[in-house]
CSV table of C-alpha atoms and ligand atoms in Angstrom, one decimal:
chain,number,residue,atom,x,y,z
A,1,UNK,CA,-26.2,2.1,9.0
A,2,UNK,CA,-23.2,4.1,10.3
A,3,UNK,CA,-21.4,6.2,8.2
A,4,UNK,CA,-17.8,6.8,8.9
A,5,UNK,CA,-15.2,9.2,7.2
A,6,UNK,CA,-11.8,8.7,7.4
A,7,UNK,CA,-8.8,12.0,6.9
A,8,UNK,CA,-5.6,11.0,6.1
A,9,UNK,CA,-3.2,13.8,4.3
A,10,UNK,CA,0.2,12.5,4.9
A,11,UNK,CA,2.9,9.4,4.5
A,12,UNK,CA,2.6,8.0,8.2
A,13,UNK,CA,-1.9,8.5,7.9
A,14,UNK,CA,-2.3,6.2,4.9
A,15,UNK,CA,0.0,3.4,6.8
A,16,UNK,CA,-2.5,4.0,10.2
A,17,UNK,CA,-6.0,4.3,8.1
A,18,UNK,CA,-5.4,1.3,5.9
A,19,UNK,CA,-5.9,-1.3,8.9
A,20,UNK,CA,-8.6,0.4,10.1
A,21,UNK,CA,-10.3,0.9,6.8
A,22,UNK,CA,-10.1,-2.4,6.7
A,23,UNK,CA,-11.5,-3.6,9.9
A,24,UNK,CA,-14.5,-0.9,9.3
A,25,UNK,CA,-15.4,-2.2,6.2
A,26,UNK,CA,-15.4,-6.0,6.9
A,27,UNK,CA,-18.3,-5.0,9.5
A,28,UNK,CA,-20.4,-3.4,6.6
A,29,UNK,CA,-20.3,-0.1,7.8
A,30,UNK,CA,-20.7,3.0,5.4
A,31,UNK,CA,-17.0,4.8,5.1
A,32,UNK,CA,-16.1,7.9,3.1
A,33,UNK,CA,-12.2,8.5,2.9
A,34,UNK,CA,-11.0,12.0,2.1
A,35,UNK,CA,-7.4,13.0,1.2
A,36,UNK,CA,-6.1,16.6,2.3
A,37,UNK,CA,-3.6,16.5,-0.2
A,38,UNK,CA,-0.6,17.2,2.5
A,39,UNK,CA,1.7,14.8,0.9
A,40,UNK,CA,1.4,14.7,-3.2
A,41,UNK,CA,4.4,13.4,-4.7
A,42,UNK,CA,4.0,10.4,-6.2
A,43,UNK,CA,6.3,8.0,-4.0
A,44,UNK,CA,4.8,9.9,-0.8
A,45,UNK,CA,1.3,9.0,-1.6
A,46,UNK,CA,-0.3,7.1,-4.7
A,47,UNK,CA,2.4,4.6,-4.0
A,48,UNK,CA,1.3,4.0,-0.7
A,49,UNK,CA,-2.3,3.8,-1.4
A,50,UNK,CA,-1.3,0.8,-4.2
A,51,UNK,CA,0.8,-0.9,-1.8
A,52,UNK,CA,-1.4,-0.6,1.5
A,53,UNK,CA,-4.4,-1.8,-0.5
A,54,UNK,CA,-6.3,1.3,0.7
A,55,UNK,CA,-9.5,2.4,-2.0
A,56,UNK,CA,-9.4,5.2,-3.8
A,57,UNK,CA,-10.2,8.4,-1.8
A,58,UNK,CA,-13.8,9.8,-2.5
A,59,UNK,CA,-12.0,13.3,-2.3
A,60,UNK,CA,-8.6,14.5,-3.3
A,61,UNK,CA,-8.4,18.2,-1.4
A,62,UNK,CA,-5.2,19.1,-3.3
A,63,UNK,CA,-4.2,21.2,-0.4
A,64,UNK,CA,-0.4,20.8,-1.1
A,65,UNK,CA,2.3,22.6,0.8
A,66,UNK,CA,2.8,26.0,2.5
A,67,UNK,CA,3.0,27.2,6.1
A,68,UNK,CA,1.8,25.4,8.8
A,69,UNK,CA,-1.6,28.0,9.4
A,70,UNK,CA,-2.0,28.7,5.7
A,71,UNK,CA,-2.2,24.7,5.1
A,72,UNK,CA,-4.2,23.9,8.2
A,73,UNK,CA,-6.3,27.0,7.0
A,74,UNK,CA,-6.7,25.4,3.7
A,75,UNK,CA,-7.6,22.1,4.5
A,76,UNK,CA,-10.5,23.5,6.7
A,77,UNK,CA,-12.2,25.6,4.1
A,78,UNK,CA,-12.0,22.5,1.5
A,79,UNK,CA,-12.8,20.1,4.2
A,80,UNK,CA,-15.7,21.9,5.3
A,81,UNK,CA,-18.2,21.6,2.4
A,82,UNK,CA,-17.8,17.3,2.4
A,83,UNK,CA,-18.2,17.4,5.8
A,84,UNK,CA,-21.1,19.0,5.3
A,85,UNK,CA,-22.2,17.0,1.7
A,86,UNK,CA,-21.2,13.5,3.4
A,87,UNK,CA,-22.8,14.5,6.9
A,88,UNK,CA,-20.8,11.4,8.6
A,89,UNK,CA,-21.8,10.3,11.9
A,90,UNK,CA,-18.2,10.1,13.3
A,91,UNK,CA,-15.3,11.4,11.6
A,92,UNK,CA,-11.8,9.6,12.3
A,93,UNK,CA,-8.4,11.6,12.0
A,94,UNK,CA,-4.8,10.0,12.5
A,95,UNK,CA,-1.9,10.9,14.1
A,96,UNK,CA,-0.6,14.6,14.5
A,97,UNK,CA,0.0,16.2,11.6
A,98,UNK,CA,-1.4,19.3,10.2
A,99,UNK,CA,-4.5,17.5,8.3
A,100,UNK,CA,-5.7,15.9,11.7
A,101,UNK,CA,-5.8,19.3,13.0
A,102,UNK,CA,-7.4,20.6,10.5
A,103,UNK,CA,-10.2,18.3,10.2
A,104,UNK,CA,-10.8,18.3,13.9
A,105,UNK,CA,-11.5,21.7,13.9
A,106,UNK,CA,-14.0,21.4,11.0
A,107,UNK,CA,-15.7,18.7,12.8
A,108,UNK,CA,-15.8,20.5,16.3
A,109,UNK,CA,-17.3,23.1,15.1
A,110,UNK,CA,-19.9,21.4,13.0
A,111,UNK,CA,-20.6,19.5,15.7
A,112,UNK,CA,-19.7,16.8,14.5
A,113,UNK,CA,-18.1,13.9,16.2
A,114,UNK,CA,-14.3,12.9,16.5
A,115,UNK,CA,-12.2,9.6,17.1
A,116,UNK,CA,-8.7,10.3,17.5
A,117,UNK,CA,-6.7,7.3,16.6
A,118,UNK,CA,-3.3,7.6,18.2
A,119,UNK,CA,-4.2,9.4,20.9
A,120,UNK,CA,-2.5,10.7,24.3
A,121,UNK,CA,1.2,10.6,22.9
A,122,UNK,CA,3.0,14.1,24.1
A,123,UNK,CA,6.7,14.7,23.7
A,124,UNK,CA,6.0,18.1,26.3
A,125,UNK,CA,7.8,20.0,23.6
A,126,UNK,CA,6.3,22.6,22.2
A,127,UNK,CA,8.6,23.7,19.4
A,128,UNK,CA,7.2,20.5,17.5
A,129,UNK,CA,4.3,21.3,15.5
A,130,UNK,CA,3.0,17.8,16.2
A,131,UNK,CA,2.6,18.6,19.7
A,132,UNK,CA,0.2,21.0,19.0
A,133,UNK,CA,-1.5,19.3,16.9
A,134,UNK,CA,-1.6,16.1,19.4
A,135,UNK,CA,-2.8,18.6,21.9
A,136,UNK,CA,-5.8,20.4,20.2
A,137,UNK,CA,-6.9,17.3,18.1
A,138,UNK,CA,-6.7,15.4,21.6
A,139,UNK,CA,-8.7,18.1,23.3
A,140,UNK,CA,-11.8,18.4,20.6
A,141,UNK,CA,-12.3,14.4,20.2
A,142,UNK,CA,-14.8,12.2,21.6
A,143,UNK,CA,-13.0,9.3,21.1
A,144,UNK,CA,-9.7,8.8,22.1
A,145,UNK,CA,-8.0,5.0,20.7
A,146,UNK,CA,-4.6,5.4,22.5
A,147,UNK,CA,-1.7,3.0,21.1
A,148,UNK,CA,0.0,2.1,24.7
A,149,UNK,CA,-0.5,3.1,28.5
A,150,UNK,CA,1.1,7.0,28.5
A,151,UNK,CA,-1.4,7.8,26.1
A,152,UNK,CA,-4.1,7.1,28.7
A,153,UNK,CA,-1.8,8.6,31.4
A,154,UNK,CA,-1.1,12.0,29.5
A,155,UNK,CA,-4.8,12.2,28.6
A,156,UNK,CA,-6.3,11.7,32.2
A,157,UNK,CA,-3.9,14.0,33.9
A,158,UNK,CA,-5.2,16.3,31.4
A,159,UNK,CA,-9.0,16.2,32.3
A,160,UNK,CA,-10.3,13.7,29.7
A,161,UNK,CA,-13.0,11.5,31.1
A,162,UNK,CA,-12.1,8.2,31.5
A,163,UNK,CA,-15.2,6.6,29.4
A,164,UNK,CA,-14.1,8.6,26.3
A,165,UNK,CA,-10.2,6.5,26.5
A,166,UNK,CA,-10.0,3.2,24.6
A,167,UNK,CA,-6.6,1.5,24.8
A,168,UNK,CA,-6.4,-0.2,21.6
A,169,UNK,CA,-2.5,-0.6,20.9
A,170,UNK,CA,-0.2,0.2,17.6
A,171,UNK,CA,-2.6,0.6,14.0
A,172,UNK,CA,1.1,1.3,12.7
A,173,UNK,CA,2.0,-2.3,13.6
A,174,UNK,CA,-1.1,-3.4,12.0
A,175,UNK,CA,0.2,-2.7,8.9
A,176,UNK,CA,3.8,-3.7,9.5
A,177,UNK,CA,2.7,-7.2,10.9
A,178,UNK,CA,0.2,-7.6,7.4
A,179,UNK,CA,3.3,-6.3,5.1
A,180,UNK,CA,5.9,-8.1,7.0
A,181,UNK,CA,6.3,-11.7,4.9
A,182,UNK,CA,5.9,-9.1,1.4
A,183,UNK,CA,9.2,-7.1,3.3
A,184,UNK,CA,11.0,-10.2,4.0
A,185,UNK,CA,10.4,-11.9,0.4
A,186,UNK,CA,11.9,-8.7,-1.5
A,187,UNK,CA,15.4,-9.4,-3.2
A,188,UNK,CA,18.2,-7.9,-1.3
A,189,UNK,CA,18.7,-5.2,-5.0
A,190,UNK,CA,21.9,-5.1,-4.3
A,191,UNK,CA,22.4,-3.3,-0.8
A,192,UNK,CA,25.4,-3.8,1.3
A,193,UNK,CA,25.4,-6.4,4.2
A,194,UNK,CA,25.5,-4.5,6.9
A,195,UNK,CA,24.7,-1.2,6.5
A,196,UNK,CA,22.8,1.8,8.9
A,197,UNK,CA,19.2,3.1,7.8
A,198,UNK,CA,19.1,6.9,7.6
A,199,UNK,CA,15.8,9.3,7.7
A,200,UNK,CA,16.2,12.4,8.3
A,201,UNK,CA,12.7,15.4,8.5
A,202,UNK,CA,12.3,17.0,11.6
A,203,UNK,CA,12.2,20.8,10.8
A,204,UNK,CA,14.5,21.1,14.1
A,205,UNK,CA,17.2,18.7,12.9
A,206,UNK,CA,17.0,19.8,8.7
A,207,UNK,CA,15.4,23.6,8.5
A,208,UNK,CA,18.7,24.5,10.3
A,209,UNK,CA,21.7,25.0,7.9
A,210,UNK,CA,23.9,24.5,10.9
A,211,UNK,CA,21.9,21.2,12.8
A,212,UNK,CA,21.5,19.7,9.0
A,213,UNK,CA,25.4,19.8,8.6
A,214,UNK,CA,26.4,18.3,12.1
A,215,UNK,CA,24.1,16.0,11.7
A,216,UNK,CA,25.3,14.8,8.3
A,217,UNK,CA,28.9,15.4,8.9
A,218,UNK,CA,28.4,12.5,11.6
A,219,UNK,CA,26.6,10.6,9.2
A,220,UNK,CA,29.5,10.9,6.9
A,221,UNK,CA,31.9,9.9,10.2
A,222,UNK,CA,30.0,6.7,10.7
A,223,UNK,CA,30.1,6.1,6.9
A,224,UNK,CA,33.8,5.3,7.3
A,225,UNK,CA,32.8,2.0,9.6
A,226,UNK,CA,29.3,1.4,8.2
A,227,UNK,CA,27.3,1.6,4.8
A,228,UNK,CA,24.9,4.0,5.0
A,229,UNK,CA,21.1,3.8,3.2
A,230,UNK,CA,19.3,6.9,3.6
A,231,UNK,CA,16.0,7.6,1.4
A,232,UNK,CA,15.3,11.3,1.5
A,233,UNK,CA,12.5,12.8,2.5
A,234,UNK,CA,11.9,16.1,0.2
A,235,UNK,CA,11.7,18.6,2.6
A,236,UNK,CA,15.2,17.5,3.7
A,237,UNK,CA,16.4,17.0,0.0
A,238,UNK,CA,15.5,20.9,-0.5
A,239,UNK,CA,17.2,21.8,2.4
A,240,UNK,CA,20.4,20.1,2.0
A,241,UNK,CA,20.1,21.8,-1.9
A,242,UNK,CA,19.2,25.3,-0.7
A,243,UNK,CA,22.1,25.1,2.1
A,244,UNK,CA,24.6,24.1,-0.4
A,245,UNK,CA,25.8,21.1,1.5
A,246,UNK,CA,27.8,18.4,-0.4
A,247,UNK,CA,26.3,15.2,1.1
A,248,UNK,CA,27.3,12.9,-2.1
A,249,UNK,CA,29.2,10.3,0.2
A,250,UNK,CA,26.2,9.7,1.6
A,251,UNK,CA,24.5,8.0,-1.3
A,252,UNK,CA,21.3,9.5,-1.0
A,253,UNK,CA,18.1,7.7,-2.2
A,254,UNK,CA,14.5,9.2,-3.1
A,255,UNK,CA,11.8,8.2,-0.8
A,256,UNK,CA,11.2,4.4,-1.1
A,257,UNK,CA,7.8,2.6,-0.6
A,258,UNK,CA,6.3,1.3,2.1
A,259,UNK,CA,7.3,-2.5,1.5
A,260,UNK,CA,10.4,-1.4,0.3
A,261,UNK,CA,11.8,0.6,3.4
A,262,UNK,CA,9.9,-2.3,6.1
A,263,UNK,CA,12.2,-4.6,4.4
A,264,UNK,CA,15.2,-2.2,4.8
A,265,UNK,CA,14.5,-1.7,8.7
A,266,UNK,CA,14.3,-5.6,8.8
A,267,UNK,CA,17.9,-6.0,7.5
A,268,UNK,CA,19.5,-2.8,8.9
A,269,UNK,CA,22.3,-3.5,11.5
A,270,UNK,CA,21.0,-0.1,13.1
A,271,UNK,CA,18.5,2.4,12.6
A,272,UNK,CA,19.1,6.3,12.6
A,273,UNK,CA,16.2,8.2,12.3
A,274,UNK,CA,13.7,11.7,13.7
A,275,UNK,CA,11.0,9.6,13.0
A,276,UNK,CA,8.0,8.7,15.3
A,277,UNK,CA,6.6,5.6,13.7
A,278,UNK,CA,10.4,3.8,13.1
A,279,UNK,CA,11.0,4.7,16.8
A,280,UNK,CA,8.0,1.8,16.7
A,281,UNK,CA,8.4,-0.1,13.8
A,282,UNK,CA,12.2,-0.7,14.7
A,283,UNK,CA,10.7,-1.8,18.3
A,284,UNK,CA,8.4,-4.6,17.1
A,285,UNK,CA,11.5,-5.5,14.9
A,286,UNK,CA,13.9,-5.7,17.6
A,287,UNK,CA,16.3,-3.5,15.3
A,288,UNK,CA,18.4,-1.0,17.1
A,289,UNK,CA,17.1,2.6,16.7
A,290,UNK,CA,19.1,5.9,17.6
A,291,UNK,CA,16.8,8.6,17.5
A,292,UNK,CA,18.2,11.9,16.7
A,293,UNK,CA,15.7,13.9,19.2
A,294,UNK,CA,16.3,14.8,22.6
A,295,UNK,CA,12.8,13.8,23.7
A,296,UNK,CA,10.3,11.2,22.4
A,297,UNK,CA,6.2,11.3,22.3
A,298,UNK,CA,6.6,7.5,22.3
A,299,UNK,CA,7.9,6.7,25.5
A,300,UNK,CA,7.3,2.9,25.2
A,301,UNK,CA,10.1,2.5,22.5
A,302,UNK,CA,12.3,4.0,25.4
A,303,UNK,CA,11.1,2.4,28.4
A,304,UNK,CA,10.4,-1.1,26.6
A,305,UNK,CA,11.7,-1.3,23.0
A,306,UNK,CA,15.0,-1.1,21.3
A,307,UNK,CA,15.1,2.8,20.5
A,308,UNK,CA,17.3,5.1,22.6
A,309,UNK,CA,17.4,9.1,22.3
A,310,UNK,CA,20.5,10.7,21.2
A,311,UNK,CA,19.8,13.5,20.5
A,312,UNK,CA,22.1,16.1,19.3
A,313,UNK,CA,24.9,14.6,20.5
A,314,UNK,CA,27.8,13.4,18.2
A,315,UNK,CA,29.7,11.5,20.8
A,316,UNK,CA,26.7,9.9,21.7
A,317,UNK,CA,25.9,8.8,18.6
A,318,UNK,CA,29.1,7.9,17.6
A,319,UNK,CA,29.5,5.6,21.4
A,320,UNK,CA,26.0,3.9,21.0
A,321,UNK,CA,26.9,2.7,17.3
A,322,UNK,CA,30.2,1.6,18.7
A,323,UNK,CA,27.9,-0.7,21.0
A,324,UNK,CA,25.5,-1.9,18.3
A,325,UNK,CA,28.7,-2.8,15.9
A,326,UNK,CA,30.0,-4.2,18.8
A,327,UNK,CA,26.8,-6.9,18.9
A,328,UNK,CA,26.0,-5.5,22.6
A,329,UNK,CA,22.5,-3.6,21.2
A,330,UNK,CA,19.5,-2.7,23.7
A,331,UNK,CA,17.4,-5.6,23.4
A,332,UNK,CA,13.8,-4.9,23.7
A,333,UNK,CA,10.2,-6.1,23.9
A,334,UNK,CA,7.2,-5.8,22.1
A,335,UNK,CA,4.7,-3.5,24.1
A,336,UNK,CA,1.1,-5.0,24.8
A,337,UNK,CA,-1.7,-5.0,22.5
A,338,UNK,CA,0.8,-4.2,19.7
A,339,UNK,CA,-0.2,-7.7,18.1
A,340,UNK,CA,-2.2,-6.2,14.3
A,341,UNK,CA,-5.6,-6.5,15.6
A,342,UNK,CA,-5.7,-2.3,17.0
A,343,UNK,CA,-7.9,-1.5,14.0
A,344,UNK,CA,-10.1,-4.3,14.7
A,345,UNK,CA,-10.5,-3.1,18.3
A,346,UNK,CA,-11.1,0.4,17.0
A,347,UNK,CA,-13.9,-0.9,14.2
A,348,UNK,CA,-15.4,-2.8,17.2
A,349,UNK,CA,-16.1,-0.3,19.8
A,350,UNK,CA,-17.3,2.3,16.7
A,351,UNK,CA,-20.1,-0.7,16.1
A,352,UNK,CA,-21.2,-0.6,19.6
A,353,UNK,CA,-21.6,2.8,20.2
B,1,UD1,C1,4.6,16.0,7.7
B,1,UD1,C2,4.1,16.1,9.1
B,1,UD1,C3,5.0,15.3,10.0
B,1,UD1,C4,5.2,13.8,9.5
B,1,UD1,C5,5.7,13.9,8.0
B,1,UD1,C6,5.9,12.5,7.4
B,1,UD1,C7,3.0,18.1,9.8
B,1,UD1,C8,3.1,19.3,10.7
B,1,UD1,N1,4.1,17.4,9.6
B,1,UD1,O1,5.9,16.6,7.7
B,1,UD1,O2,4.5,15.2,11.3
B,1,UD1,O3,6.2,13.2,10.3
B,1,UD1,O4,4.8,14.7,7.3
B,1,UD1,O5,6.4,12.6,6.2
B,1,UD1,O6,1.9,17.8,9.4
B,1,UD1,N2,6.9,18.0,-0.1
B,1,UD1,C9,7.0,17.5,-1.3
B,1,UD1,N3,6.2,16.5,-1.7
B,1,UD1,C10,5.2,16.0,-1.0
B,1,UD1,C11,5.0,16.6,0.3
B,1,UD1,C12,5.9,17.5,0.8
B,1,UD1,O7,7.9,17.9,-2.0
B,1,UD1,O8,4.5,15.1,-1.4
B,1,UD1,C13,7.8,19.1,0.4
B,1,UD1,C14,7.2,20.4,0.3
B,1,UD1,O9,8.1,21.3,-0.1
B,1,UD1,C15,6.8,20.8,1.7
B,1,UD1,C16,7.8,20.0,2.5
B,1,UD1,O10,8.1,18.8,1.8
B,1,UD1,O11,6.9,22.2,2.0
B,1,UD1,C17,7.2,19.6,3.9
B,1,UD1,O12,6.0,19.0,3.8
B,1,UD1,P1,4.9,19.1,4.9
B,1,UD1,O13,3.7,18.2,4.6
B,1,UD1,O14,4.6,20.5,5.3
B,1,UD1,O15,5.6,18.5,6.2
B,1,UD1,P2,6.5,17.2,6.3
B,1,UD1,O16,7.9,17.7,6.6
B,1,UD1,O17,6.3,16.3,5.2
């Protein structure tokens, strides 16, 4: 029997691993699912865990937080020993942040072999510690489940041999299309009608004392016009605490669940966000996204969903709400193969191999 082990280490893993955790284990294989221990905090992890259905991990690496090479550092010396205990025959990592680095490394050099799920996305921006990530993790795996057709575009012009790319679609909108009715049937608790969703993380748009407060002095501008809901992501909450920036208008929340903030996105007027996945969950949705990057690793949402870059620009931001309170909002459509069976397709071709 095959034995798979799954990483996940942060927020946006556990919402790709559940479906294909899932998918995996109604075929019978073997799976062993190990936590890095990226994301702690209560609502940034155990919650999701409960409301994604996911097991219980086998191993908790308690990495927490520091700098990007002492954490991916960190998670390779504790990863290394299960790896080694558990002797997997095919270790799946998710997404791009510094756990699926991490593990990839261990496994390369164990020689053991890697499926990539999300693969092929590139923003061509190196100042994003993703894109490294996305680029190393890419470059050491044998399997490589791309969500849409850049990923398989990036990854061929980059030498990877055709054989090794499986177009799978979105594992993200797995979970959003399983969660969806439980979104829709939560009570409204009291939030305004209309009203603009806020998240805010990206070290280039919150590690900045100067980005962080243009970017919430617009926030504050469009307040005037619109309610605003932002959930705070603690990196950003430190931030806007060790800058000293008075953001009370603002109404900021703690981190909600996942449930919680799918039914938000479905009954925002607009969505504001640095995010990847709500660049794609707002896309499926057919919400309005502004994404406050000037470049995107998820092209798609761009070319065939409802999200449009803004960047850094105020005026921009401030036109394109104008436009969405206006009722003349990009309309979009769902990309192929984002229909909630990508963790099935993954779970299949991991059987036939
Ligand atoms: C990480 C990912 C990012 C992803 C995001 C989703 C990397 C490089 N970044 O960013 O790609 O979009 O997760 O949320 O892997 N903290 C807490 N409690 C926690 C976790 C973090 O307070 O449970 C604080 C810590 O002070 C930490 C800071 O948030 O230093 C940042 O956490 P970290 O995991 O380094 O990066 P994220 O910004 O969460």
């Amino acid at each position: 029997m095959k034995h798979i082990l799954h990483v996940v280490g942060a927020r946006p893993n556990f919402v790709k691993a559940a479906p294909v955790l899932r998918a995996i284990r109604q075929l019978g294989m073997r799976q062993t699912l190990v936590h890095t221990g990226q994301h702690y905090d209560r609502n940034m992890s155990d919650v999701f865990f409960t409301e994604l259905q996911i097991p219980e991990p086998d191993f908790n690496l308690e990495v927490g937080s520091g700098t990007h090479s002492w954490q991916t550092a960190e998670i390779m010396q504790r990863f290394e020993p299960v790896v080694l205990e558990r002797k997997p025959d095919m270790v799946l990592v998710y997404g791009d942040v510094n756990s699926t680095v991490a593990a990839a490394l261990v496994c390369a050099k164990l020689l053991i072999p890697i499926s990539h799920v999300e693969a092929g996305l590139r923003s061509f921006d190196r100042t994003m510690p993703e894109e490294t990530n996305r680029i190393v993790t890419d470059r050491l795996s044998d399997l490589l489940f791309t969500p849409s057709e850049d990923g398989d575009a990036n990854l061929l012009s980059e030498g990877v041999p055709k054989e090794r790319i499986h177009r799978v679609g979105n594992v993200m909108i797995d979970s959003l299309i399983q969660f969806l009715p439980a979104a829709r049937n939560i009570p409204k608790n009291g939030f305004p009608d209309r009203f603009a969703l806020v998240t805010l993380h990206r070290p280039s748009n919150v590690d900045d004392s100067q980005n962080l407060q243009g970017i919430l002095d617009s926030l504050m501008e469009v307040s005037v016009h619109l309610d605003i809901v932002f959930p705070v992501h603690p990196r950003t909450r430190q931030r806007i605490e060790k800058f000293g920036i008075d953001a009370e208008k603002l109404h900021l929340l703690e981190p909600v669940p996942y449930i919680e903030f799918l039914s938000l996105q479905t009954r925002a007027a607009v969505v504001i966000t640095d995010s990847g996945g709500i660049q794609e969950e707002t896309t499926y949705l057919g919400i309005p996204c502004l994404t406050l990057r000037p470049n995107t690793e998820r092209p798609i949402t761009v070319t065939l969903g409802t999200n449009i870059l803004v960047g850094e620009d105020k005026k921009r931001l401030g036109a394109e709400l104008r436009n969405v309170l206006a009722g003349k909002a990009k309309k979009g459509v769902i990309p192929p193969l984002w229909d909630g069976h990508a963790g099935d397709r993954v779970a299949d071709i991991l059987q036939r191999l």
